[in-house]
Short mmCIF file of C-alpha atoms and ligand atoms in Angstrom, two decimals:
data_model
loop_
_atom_site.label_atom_id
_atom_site.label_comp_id
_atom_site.label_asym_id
_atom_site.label_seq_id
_atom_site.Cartn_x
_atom_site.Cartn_y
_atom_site.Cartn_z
CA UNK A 1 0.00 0.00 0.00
CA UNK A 2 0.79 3.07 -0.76
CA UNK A 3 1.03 6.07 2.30
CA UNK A 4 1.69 8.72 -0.73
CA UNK A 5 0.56 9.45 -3.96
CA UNK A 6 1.25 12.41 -5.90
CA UNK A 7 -0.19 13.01 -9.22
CA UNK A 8 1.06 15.45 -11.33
CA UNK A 9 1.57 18.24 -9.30
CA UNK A 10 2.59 22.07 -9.98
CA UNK A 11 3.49 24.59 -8.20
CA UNK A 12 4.02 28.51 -9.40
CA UNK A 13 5.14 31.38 -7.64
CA UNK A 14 4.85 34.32 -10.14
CA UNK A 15 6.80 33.43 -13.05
CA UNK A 16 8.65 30.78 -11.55
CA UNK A 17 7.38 27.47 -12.72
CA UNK A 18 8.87 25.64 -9.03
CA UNK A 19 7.09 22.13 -9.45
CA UNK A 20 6.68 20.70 -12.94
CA UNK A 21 4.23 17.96 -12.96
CA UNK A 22 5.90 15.35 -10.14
CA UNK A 23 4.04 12.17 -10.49
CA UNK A 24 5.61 10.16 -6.89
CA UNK A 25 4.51 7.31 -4.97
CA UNK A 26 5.70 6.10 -1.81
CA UNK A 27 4.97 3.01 -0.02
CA UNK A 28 3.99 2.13 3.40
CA UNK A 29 7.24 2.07 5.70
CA UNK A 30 9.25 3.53 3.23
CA UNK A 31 12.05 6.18 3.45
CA UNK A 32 11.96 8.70 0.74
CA UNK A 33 14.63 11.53 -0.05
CA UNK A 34 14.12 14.32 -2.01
CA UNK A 35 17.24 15.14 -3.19
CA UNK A 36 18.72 17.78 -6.00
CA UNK A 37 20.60 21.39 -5.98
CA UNK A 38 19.26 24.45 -4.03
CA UNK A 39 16.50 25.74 -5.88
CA UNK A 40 15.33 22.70 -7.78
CA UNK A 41 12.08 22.69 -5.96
CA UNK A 42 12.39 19.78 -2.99
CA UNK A 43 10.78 22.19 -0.49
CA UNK A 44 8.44 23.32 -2.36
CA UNK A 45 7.07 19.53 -3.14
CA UNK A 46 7.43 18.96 0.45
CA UNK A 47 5.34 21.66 1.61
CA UNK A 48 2.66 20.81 -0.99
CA UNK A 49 2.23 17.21 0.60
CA UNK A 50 2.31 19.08 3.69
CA UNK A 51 -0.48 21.70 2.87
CA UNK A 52 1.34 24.34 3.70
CA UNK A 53 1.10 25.35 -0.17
CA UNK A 54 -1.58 25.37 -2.38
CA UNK A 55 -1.10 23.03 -5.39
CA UNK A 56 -1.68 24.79 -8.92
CA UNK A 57 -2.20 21.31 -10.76
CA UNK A 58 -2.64 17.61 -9.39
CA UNK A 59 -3.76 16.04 -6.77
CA UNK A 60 -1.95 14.29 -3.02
CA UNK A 61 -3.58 11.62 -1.96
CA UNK A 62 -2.78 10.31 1.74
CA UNK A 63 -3.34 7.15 2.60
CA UNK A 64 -5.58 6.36 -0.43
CA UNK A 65 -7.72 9.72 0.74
CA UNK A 66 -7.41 12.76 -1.74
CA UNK A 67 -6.36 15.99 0.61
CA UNK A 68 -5.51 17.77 -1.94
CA UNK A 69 -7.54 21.10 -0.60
CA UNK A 70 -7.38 19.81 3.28
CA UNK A 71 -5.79 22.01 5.54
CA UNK A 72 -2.38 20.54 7.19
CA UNK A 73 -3.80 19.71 10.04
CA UNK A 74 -6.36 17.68 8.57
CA UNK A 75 -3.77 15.50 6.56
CA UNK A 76 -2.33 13.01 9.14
CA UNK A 77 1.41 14.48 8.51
CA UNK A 78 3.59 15.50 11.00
CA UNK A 79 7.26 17.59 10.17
CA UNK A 80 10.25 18.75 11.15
CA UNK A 81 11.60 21.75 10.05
CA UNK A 82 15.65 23.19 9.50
CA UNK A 83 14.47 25.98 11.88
CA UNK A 84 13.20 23.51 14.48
CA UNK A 85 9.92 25.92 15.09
CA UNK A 86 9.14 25.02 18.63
CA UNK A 87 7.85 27.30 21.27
CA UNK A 88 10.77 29.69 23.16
CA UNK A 89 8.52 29.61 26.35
CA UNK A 90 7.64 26.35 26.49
CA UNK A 91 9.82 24.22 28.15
CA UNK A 92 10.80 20.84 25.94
CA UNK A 93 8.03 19.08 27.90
CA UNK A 94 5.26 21.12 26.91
CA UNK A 95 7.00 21.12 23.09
CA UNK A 96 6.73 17.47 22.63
CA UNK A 97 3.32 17.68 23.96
CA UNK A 98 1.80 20.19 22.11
CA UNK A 99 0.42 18.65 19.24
CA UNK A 100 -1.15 15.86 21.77
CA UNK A 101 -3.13 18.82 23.69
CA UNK A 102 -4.45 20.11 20.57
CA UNK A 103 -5.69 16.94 19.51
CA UNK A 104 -7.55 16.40 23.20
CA UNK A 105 -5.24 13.37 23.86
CA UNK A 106 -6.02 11.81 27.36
CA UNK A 107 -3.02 13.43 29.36
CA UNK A 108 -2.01 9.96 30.83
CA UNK A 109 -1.60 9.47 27.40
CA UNK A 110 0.20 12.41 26.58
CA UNK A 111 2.32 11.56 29.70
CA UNK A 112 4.04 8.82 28.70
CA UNK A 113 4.31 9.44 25.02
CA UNK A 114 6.14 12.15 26.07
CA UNK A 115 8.48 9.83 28.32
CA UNK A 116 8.98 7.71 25.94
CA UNK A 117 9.68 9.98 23.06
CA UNK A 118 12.58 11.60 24.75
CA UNK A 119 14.11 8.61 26.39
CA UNK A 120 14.28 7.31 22.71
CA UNK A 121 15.53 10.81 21.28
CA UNK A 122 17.90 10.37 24.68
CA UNK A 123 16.46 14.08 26.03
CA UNK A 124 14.69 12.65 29.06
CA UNK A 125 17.08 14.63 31.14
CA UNK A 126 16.05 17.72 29.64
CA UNK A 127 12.31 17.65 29.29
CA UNK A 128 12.07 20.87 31.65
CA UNK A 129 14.32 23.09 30.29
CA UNK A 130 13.52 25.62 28.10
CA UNK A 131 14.40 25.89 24.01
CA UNK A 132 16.94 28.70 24.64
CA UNK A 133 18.86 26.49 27.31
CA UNK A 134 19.24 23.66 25.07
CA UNK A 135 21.97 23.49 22.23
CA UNK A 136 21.41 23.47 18.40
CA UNK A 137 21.80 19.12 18.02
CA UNK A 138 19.05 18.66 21.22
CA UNK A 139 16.92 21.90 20.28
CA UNK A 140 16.69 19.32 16.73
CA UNK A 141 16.27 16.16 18.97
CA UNK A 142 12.84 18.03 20.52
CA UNK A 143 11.64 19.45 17.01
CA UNK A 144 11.89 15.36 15.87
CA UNK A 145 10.26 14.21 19.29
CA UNK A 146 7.77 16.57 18.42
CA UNK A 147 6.89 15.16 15.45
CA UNK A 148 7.09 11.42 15.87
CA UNK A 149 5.11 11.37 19.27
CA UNK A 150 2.22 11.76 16.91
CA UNK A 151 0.85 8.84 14.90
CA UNK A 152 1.25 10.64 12.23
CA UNK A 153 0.90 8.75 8.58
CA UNK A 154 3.86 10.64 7.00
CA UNK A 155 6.83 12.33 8.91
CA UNK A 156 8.14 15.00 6.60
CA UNK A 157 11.76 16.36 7.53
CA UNK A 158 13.07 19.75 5.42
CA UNK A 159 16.48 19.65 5.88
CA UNK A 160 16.29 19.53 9.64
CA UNK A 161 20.13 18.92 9.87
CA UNK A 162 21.59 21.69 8.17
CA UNK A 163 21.83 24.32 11.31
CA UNK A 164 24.22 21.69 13.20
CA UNK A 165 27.81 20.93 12.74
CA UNK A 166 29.28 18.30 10.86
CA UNK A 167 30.35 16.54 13.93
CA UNK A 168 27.01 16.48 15.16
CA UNK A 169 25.17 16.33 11.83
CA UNK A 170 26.72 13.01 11.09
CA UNK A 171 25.73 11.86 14.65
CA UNK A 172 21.97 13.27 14.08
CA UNK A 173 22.17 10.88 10.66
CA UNK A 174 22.82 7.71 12.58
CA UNK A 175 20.07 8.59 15.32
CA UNK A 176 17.83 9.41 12.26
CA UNK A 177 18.24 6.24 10.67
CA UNK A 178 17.90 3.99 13.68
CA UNK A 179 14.44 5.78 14.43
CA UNK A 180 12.87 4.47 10.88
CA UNK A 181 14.39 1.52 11.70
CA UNK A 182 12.62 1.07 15.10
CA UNK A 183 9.52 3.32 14.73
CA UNK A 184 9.14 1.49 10.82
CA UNK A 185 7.10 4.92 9.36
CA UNK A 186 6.53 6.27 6.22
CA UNK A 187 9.66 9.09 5.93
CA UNK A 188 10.10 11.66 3.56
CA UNK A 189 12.97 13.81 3.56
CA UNK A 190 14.79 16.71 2.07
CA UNK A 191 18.17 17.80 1.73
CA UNK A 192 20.14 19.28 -1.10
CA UNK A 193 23.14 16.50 0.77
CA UNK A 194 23.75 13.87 -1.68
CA UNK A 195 25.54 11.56 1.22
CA UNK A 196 22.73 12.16 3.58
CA UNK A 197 20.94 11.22 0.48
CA UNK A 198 22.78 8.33 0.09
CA UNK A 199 23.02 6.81 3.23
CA UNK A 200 19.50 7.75 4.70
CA UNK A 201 17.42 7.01 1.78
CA UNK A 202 15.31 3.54 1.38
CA UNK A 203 14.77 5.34 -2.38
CA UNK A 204 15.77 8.39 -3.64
CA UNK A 205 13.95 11.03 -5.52
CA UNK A 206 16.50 13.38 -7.30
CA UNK A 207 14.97 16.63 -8.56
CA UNK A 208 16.36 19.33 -10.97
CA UNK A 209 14.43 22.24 -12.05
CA UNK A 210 11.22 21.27 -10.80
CA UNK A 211 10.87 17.78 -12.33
CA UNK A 212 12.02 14.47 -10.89
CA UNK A 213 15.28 13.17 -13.12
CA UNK A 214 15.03 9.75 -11.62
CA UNK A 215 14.54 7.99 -8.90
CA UNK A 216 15.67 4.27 -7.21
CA UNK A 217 17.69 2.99 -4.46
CA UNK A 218 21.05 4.71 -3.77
CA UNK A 219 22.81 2.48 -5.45
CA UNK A 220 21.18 2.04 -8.24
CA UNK A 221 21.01 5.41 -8.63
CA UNK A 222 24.63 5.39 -8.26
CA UNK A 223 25.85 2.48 -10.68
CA UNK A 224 23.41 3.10 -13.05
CA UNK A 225 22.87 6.92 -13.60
CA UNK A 226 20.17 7.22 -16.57
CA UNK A 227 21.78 10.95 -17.21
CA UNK A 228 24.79 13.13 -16.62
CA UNK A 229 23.46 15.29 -14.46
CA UNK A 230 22.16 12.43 -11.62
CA UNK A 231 25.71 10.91 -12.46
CA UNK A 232 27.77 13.77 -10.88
CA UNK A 233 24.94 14.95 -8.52
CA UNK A 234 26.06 11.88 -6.40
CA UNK A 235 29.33 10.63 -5.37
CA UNK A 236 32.01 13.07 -3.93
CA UNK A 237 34.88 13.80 -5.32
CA UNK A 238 32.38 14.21 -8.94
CA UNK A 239 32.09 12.10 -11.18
CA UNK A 240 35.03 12.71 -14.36
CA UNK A 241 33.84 13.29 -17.70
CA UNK A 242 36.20 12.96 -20.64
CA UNK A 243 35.36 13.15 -24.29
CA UNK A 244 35.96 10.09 -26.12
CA UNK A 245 35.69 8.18 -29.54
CA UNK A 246 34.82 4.87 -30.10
CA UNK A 247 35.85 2.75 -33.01
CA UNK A 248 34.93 -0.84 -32.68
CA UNK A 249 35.70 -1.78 -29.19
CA UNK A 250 38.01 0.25 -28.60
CA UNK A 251 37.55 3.75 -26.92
CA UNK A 252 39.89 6.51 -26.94
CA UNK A 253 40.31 9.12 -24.49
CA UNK A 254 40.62 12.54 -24.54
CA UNK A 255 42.75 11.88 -27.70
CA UNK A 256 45.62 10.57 -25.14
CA UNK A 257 44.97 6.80 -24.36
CA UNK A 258 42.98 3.81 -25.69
CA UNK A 259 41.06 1.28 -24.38
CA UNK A 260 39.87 -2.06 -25.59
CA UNK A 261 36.34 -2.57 -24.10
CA UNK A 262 34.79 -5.59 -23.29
CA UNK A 263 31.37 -4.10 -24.46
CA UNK A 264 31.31 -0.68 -26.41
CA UNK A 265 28.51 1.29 -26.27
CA UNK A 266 25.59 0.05 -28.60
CA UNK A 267 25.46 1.76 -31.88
CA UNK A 268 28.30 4.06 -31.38
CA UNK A 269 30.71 3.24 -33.11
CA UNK A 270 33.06 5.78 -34.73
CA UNK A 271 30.93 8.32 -32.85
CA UNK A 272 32.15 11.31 -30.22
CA UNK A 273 31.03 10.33 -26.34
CA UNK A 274 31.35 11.55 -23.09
CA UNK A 275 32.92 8.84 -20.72
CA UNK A 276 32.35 9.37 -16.64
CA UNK A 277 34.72 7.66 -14.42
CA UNK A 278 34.37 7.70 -10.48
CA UNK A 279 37.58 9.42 -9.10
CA UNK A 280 37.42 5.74 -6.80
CA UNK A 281 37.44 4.11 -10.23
CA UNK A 282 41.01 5.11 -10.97
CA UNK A 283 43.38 3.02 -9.28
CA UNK A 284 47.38 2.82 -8.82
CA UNK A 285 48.33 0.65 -11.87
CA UNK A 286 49.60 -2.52 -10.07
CA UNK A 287 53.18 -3.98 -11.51
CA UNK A 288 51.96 -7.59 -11.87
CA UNK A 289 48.65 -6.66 -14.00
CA UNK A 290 48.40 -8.79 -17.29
CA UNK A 291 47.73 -5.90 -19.27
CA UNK A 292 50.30 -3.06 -18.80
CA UNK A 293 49.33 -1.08 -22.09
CA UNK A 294 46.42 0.22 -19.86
CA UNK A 295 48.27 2.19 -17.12
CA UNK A 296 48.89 5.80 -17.85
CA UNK A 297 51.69 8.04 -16.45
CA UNK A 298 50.02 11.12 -14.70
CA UNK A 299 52.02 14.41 -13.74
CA UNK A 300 49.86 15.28 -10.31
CA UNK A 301 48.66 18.54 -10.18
CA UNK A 302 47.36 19.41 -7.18
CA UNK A 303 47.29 16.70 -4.23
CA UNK A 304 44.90 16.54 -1.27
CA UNK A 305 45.40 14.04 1.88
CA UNK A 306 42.52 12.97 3.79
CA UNK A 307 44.42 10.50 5.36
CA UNK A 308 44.32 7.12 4.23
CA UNK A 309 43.49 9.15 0.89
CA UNK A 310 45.00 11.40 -1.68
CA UNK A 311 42.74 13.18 -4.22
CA UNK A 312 45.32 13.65 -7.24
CA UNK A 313 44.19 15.77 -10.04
CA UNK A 314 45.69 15.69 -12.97
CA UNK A 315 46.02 16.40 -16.72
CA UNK A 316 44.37 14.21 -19.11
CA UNK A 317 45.85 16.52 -23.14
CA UNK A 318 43.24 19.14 -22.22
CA UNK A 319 41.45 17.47 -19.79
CA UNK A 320 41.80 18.12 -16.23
CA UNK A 321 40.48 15.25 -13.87
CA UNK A 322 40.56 13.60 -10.18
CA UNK A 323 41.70 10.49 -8.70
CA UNK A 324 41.11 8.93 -5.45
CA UNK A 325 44.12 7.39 -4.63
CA UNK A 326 45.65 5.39 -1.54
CA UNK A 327 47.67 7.36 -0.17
CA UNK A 328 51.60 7.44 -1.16
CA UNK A 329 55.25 9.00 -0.66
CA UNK A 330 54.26 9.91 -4.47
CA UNK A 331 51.11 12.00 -3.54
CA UNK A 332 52.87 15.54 -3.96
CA UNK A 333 52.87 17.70 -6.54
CA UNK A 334 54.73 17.29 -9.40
CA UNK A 335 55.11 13.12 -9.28
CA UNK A 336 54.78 11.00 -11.45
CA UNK A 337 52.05 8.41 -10.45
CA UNK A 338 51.09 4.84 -12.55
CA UNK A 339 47.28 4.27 -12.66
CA UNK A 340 44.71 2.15 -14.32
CA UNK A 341 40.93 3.25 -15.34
CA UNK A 342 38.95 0.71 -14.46
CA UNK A 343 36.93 0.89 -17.72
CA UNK A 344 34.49 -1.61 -16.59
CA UNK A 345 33.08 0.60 -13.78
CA UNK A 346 32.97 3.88 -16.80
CA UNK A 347 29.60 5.15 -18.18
CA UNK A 348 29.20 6.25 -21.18
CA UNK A 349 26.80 9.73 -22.03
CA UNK A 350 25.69 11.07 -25.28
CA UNK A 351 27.04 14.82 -25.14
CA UNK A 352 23.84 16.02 -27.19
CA UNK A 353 21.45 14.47 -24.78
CA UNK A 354 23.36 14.38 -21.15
CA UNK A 355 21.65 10.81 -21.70
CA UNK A 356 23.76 8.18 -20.81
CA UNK A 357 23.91 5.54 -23.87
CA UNK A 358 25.06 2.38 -21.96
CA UNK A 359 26.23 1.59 -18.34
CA UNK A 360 27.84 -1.22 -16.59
P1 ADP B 1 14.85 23.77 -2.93
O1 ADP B 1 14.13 23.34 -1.71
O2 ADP B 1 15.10 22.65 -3.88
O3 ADP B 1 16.10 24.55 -2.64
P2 ADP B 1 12.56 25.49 -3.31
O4 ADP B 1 11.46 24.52 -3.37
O5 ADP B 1 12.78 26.23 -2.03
O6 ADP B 1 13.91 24.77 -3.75
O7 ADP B 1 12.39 26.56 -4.46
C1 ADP B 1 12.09 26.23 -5.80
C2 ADP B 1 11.99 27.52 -6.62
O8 ADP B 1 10.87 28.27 -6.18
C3 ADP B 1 13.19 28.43 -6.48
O9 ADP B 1 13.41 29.05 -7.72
C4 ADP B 1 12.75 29.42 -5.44
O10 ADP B 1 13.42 30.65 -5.61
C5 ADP B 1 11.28 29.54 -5.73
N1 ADP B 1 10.50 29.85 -4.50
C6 ADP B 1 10.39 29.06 -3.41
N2 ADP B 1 9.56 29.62 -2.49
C7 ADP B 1 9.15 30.79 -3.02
C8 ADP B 1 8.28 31.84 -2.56
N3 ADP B 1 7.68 31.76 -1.37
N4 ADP B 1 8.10 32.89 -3.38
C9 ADP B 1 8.69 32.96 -4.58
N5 ADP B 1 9.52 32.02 -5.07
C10 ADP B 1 9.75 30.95 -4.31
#
């Protein structure tokens, strides 16, 4: 069953055309990130499902009811906001409660959801202080306890980590995750993060200019990019693109080095491509491998350590490109570094389209 449908939804403000006709459905349980750049309209589709907009187009149907023109109240959603929105005089006890008291809960009830909320958000010490005494990462821990005391159908979270540090924001992630995983609700989320993205998401949605440019599981999202644009939204450093020729099955890149391919591209042969390669997906050529003529000599360029990594970038003839690399006595500028593509991990893109023609 599903907990969300959304049927071709749009959204104006003045000229700008925000949502384009998003057609999304998410099932019971499930947890859904909207994910894309700032601007691309993830909000905005949030708050429509919310009701805190007014849809121009479509309808948002709610477990199988339409609510298209409800108010928000009347749509069995609860959410958590970025700015946390909870009550400066109210101490966090009365925050968590607040939506229980509107709704005439029994306050037994409300007693020890309220108990039990913050023992699980691990704020049961705190439940009488007020907002202002209360740091940014447990101000956020209320705003969620706030939320998911209700039964709400739908829990709908805009970007409700971006205000803390990334100490704390990875931390908030974990606790985040291991919530759906006990409380086993329907999630939707937004963040313009593509690792929260990533690591958070049941499915993602990623948006760009108001329409949704695929969706899928992370990873298949990540192997198998349908275009460009999805292929360097996620995975950090992005995604290289080099222009390429294929003749038979062989590919040449960036006029500089060839590659015989297991499988070229279908129909492409003799024609211009773009291939992406993961920076992860270019390796330190290893002396023993069977087929030497693929390693390349790179000149690094500019050298970052992360530790146990080095991102090298590097000139490919005009091409300038990144490589996560273990980390070496030869990660400094100026060395001269052996690596392999692995070609079998490359996509390959249309440059008309941004399409990509064939993946792995
Ligand atoms: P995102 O959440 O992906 O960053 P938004 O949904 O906030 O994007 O915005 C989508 C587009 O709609 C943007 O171009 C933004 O400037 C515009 N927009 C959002 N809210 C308003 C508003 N209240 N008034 C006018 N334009 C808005």
């Amino acid at each position: 069953m599903s907990d969300l449908k959304v049927t071709g939804v749009h959204k104006h403000y003045g000229a700008v055309h925000a949502v384009r006709g998003v057609d999304l459905e998410v099932p019971s349980g499930e947890f859904t990130v909207l994910v894309g750049p700032s601007g691309c309209g993830k909000s905005t589709l949030l708050r429509c499902i919310a009701g805190l907009e007014e849809v121009d187009g479509g309808t948002i149907e709610i477990g199988n009811k339409d609510v298209t023109w409800n108010r928000p109240r009347d749509r069995d959603v609860a959410m958590v906001f970025q700015s946390y929105a909870l009550y400066p005089y109210m101490s966090v006890y009365e925050n968590i409660a607040f939506g229980l008291r509107a709704r005439k809960t029994a306050a037994a009830v409300i007693d020890k959801r309220v108990k039990e909320t913050a023992a699980m958000l691990g704020i049961g010490a705190l439940l009488q202080r007020r907002p202002r005494e209360l740091s940014g990462g447990q101000r956020q821990r209320v705003a969620i306890g706030r939320a998911i005391v209700r039964d709400a159908r739908l829990f709908l979270f805009d970007e409700p980590l971006s205000n803390l540090d990334a100490q704390l924001r990875d931390d908030m992630r974990i606790e985040i995750k291991r919530l759906h995983k006990e409380l086993k609700r329907t999630m939707i989320y937004v963040t313009h993060d593509q690792i929260e993205a990533m690591t958070l998401a049941d499915r993602i949605v990623l948006l760009r200019d108001g329409e949704i440019e695929q969706q899928g599981t992370p990873l298949d999202l990540f192997e198998r990019p349908t275009t460009r644009f999805v292929a360097e939204f996620l995975g950090s450093p992005r995604m290289n693109f080099v222009p390429a020729e294929v003749s038979g099955r062989s590919v040449r890149l960036s006029e500089v080095v060839s590659f015989d391919l297991s499988q070229a591209p279908a129909g492409r042969a003799g024609a211009a491509v773009l291939v992406g390669i993961r920076p992860q997906h270019i390796v330190r050529a290893r002396k023993s491998d069977s087929s030497p003529d693929r390693s390349v000599t790179i000149v690094a360029d500019l050298v970052q350590v992360t530790g146990t990594r080095a991102l090298v970038t590097f000139n490919l003839g005009p091409h300038t490109l990144i490589a996560d690399l273990e980390v070496g006595s030869d990660c400094v500028p100026g060395s001269r570094i052996a690596i392999d593509f692995d070609m079998s991990r490359a996509i390959f893109v249309d440059p008309g389209s941004g399409r990509t023609i064939s993946s792995r």
